[in-house]
PDB file of C-alpha atoms in Angstrom:
ATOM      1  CA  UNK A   1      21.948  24.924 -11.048  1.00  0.00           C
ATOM      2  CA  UNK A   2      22.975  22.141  -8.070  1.00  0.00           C
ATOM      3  CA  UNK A   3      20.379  20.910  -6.146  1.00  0.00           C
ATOM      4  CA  UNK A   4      20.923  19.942  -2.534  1.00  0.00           C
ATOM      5  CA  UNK A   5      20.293  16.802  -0.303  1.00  0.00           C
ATOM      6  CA  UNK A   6      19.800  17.509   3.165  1.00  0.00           C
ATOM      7  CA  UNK A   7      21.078  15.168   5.113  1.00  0.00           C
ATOM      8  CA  UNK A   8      17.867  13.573   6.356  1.00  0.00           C
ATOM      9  CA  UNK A   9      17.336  12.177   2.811  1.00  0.00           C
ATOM     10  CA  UNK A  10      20.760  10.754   2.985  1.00  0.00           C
ATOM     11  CA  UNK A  11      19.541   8.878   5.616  1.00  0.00           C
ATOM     12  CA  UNK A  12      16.271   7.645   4.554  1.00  0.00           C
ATOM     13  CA  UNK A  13      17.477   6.215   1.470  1.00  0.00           C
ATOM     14  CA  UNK A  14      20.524   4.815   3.532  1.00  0.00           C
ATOM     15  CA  UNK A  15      18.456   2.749   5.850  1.00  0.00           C
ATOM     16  CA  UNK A  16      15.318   2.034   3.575  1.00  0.00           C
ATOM     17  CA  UNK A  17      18.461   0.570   1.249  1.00  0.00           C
ATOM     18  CA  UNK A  18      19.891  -1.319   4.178  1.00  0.00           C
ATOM     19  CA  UNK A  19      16.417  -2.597   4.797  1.00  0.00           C
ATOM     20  CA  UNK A  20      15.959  -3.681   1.373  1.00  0.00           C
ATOM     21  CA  UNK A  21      18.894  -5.408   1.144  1.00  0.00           C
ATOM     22  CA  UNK A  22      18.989  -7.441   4.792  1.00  0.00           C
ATOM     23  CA  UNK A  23      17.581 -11.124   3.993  1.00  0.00           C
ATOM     24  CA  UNK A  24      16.672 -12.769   7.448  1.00  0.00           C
ATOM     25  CA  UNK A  25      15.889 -16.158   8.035  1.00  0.00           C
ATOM     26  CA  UNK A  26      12.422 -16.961   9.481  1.00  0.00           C
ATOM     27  CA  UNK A  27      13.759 -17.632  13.383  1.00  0.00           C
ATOM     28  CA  UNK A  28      15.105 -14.159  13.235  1.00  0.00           C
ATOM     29  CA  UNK A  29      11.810 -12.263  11.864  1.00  0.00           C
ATOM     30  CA  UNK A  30       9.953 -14.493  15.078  1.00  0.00           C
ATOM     31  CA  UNK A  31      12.348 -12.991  16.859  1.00  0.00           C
ATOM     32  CA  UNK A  32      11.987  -9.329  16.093  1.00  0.00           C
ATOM     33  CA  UNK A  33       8.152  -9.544  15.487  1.00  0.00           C
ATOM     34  CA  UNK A  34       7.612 -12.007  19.051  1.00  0.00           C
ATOM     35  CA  UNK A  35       5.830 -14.250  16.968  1.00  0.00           C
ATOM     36  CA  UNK A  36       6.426 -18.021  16.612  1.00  0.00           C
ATOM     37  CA  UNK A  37       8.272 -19.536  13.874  1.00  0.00           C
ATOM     38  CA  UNK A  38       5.023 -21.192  12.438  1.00  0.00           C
ATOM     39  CA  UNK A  39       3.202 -17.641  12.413  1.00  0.00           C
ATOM     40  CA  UNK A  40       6.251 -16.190   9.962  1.00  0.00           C
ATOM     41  CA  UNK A  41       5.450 -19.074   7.687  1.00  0.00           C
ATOM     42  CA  UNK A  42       1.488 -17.792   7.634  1.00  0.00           C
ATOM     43  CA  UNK A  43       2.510 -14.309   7.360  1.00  0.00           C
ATOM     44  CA  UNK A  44       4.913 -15.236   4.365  1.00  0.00           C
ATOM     45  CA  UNK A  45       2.253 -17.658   2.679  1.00  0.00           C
ATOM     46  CA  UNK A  46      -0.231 -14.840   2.936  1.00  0.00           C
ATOM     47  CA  UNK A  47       1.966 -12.008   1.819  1.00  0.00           C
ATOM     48  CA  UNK A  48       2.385  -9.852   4.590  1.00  0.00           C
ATOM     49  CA  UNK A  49       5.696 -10.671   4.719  1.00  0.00           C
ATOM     50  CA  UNK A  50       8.365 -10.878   0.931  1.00  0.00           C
ATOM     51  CA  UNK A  51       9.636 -14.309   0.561  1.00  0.00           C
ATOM     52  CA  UNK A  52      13.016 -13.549  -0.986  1.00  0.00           C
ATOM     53  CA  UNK A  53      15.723 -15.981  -1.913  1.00  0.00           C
ATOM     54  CA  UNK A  54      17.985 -16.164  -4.645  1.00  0.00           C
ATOM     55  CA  UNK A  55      19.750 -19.478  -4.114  1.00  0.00           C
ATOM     56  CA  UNK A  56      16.409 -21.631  -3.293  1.00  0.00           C
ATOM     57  CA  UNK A  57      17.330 -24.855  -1.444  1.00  0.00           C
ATOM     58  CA  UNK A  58      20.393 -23.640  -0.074  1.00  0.00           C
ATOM     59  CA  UNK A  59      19.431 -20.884   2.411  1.00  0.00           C
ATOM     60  CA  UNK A  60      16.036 -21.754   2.729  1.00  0.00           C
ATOM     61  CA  UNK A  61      13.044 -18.571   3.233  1.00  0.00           C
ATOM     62  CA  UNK A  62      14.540 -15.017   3.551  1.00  0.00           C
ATOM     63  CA  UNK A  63      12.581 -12.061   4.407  1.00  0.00           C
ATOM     64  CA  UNK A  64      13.532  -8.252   3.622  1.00  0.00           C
ATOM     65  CA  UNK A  65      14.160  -6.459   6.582  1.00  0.00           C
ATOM     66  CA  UNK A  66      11.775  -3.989   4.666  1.00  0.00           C
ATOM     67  CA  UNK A  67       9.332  -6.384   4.840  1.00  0.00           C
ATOM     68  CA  UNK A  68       9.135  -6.678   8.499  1.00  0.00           C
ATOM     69  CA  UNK A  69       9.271  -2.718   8.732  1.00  0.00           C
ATOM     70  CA  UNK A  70       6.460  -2.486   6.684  1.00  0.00           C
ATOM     71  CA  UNK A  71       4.734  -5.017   8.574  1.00  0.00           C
ATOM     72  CA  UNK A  72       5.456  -3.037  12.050  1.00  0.00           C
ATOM     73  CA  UNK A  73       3.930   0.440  10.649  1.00  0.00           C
ATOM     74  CA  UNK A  74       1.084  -1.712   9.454  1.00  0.00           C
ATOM     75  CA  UNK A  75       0.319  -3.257  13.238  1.00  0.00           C
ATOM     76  CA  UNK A  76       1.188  -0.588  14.308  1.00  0.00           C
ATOM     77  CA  UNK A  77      -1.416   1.515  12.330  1.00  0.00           C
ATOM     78  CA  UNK A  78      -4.110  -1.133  12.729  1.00  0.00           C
ATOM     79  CA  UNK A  79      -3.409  -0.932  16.754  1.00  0.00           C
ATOM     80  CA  UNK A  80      -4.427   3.004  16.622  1.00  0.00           C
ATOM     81  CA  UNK A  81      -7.054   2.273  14.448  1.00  0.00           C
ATOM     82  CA  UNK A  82      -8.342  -0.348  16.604  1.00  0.00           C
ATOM     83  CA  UNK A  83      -7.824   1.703  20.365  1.00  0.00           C
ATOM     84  CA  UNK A  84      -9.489   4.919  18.580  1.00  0.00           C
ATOM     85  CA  UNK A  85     -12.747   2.510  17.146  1.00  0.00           C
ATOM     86  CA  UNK A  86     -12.295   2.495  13.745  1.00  0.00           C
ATOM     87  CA  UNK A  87     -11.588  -0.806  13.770  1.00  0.00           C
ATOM     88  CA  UNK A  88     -12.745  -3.920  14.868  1.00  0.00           C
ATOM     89  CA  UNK A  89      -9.487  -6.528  14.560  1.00  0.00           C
ATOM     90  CA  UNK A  90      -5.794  -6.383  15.135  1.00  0.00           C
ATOM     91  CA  UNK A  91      -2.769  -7.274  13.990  1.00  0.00           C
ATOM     92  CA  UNK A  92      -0.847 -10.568  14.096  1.00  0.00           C
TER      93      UNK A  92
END
């Protein structure tokens, strides 16, 4: 017996692979997030955002693109818990 993909898992394990495997440099997560520089270094150094690099030195800090998507549902979940009462702090 075959079993079938649809073609919406296709997708999600296209992009969450994509994600995975995008390293961006800190000035490009500010970007994305509207943070400053500085603030990607705290989020790294306090783990909500992966560090990744596998030539230290040469490239400097990388972050997963998954890492920032993670980090985006998580605001983002934290800002609807906050509007609705449930919770008392944001994100960022």
């Amino acid at each position: 017996m075959t079993e079938t993909i649809s073609r919406e898992e296709i997708d999600k394990v296209k992009r969450e692979f994509i994600l995975r495997n995008t390293l961006l440099d800190p000035v490009k997560v500010s970007e994305i997030l509207g943070y400053s520089v500085k603030k990607v270094y705290r989020l790294i150094e306090s783990g909500e955002l992966e560090e990744t690099n596998d030539t230290p030195g040469r490239q400097g800090v990388r972050v997963t693109a998954w890492s920032v998507e993670q980090y985006r549902i998580r605001c983002t979940q934290k800002a609807a818990a906050y509007r609705s009462g449930e919770l008392y702090t944001k994100c960022g």
